[in-house]
XYZ file of C-alpha atoms in Angstrom:
138
model
C 2.855 20.194 29.772
C 2.579 22.307 26.618
C 2.903 20.522 23.271
C 6.171 21.211 21.516
C 5.932 22.437 17.967
C 8.967 21.732 15.919
C 9.370 23.699 12.748
C 9.089 21.338 9.815
C 11.493 22.031 6.992
C 10.030 23.188 3.705
C 9.507 20.203 1.339
C 12.121 21.620 -1.034
C 14.688 21.534 1.805
C 13.947 17.953 2.831
C 16.806 15.653 1.838
C 14.365 12.813 1.097
C 12.075 14.991 -1.037
C 11.312 13.955 -4.582
C 9.424 15.533 -7.464
C 8.229 14.507 -10.897
C 10.957 15.007 -13.486
C 8.688 16.956 -15.874
C 7.590 19.247 -13.050
C 11.179 19.779 -11.892
C 12.455 20.567 -15.415
C 9.706 23.170 -15.739
C 10.237 24.529 -12.194
C 13.946 25.204 -12.791
C 13.159 26.815 -16.149
C 14.849 24.357 -18.512
C 11.606 24.382 -20.559
C 9.008 27.110 -20.937
C 5.974 24.992 -20.079
C 5.318 21.820 -18.134
C 3.628 20.298 -21.167
C 6.852 20.839 -23.163
C 8.753 19.060 -20.397
C 6.297 16.140 -20.397
C 6.433 15.922 -24.199
C 10.239 15.877 -24.094
C 10.099 13.014 -21.579
C 7.680 10.998 -23.710
C 9.843 11.594 -26.799
C 12.943 10.245 -25.021
C 14.752 13.601 -24.792
C 15.118 13.428 -20.999
C 17.440 11.060 -19.157
C 17.819 10.689 -15.404
C 21.081 9.023 -14.347
C 21.542 7.738 -17.897
C 18.099 6.092 -18.183
C 15.199 7.377 -20.285
C 12.717 9.120 -18.045
C 8.935 9.048 -18.123
C 7.206 12.294 -17.058
C 6.211 10.924 -13.632
C 9.675 9.585 -12.725
C 10.907 10.963 -9.418
C 14.088 13.027 -9.126
C 15.984 13.611 -5.900
C 19.058 15.619 -4.935
C 22.194 14.155 -6.516
C 20.482 12.879 -9.685
C 21.933 13.808 -13.077
C 19.319 15.042 -15.553
C 20.061 15.370 -19.275
C 17.560 17.362 -21.345
C 17.787 17.734 -25.119
C 15.723 20.833 -25.872
C 15.896 23.623 -28.452
C 18.758 22.013 -30.372
C 21.156 21.523 -27.473
C 21.683 19.128 -24.608
C 21.707 20.451 -21.051
C 23.369 18.357 -18.337
C 22.414 19.348 -14.800
C 22.748 17.820 -11.342
C 19.806 18.213 -8.971
C 20.833 20.136 -5.846
C 17.354 20.928 -4.569
C 13.918 19.564 -5.428
C 11.322 22.103 -6.533
C 7.713 21.167 -7.174
C 6.485 24.652 -8.094
C 7.923 27.125 -10.574
C 10.062 29.758 -8.898
C 11.905 32.894 -9.939
C 15.014 32.614 -12.084
C 17.532 33.440 -9.300
C 16.065 30.725 -7.050
C 15.809 28.245 -9.938
C 19.522 28.550 -10.750
C 20.381 27.576 -7.163
C 18.385 24.334 -7.481
C 20.843 22.680 -9.885
C 24.495 22.546 -10.894
C 24.975 23.074 -14.624
C 27.455 20.557 -16.051
C 26.701 21.289 -19.706
C 29.889 21.305 -21.798
C 30.501 24.636 -23.513
C 29.351 24.976 -27.114
C 32.131 24.761 -29.708
C 33.301 28.108 -31.079
C 31.679 29.198 -34.316
C 34.974 28.850 -36.187
C 35.037 25.103 -35.452
C 31.487 24.426 -36.607
C 31.540 23.031 -40.141
C 29.648 25.070 -42.666
C 27.076 23.172 -44.647
C 27.004 23.721 -48.373
C 24.192 26.128 -49.126
C 22.763 26.393 -52.616
C 20.876 29.334 -53.973
C 17.136 28.904 -54.089
C 15.999 27.804 -57.536
C 19.491 26.676 -58.585
C 18.183 23.200 -59.402
C 19.931 19.913 -58.828
C 23.700 19.976 -58.438
C 25.757 18.674 -61.319
C 28.000 15.674 -60.869
C 30.986 17.975 -60.454
C 29.189 20.127 -57.866
C 28.112 16.977 -55.982
C 31.736 15.798 -55.792
C 32.819 19.219 -54.503
C 30.072 19.163 -51.866
C 31.048 15.650 -50.784
C 34.711 16.679 -50.541
C 33.759 19.756 -48.496
C 31.672 17.661 -46.092
C 34.342 14.986 -45.849
C 32.027 12.268 -47.151
C 32.560 10.060 -50.135
C 29.964 8.289 -52.199
C 30.511 4.725 -53.252
């Protein structure tokens, strides 16, 4: 009797597959380098299912990953586990992006900007700045 050879699914297609969170973040191109992903994890900028993630924490399909990187928070759900970096079209298929849209520029409050070398603001200017920002000093 000849041995039967069953085709094993690729590890990224296995439903029980897991990968390190720093490696997965890098593989799906949420960060440029794996070291940036690991640094973000150590700094507390990565959360898996609401919990702070260490770089070696495992992610599996269905997990929610929140990454605060480059001044914005990305919320993604893992659809497929990737251990190696892949092309951008394949990477986009590995997660579902649930990031809320950025507010329109009109709704973003402008910060008071002073000219360089203008010195300290006067008491009157400080009150105007506080009123503009919606804060009040005691």
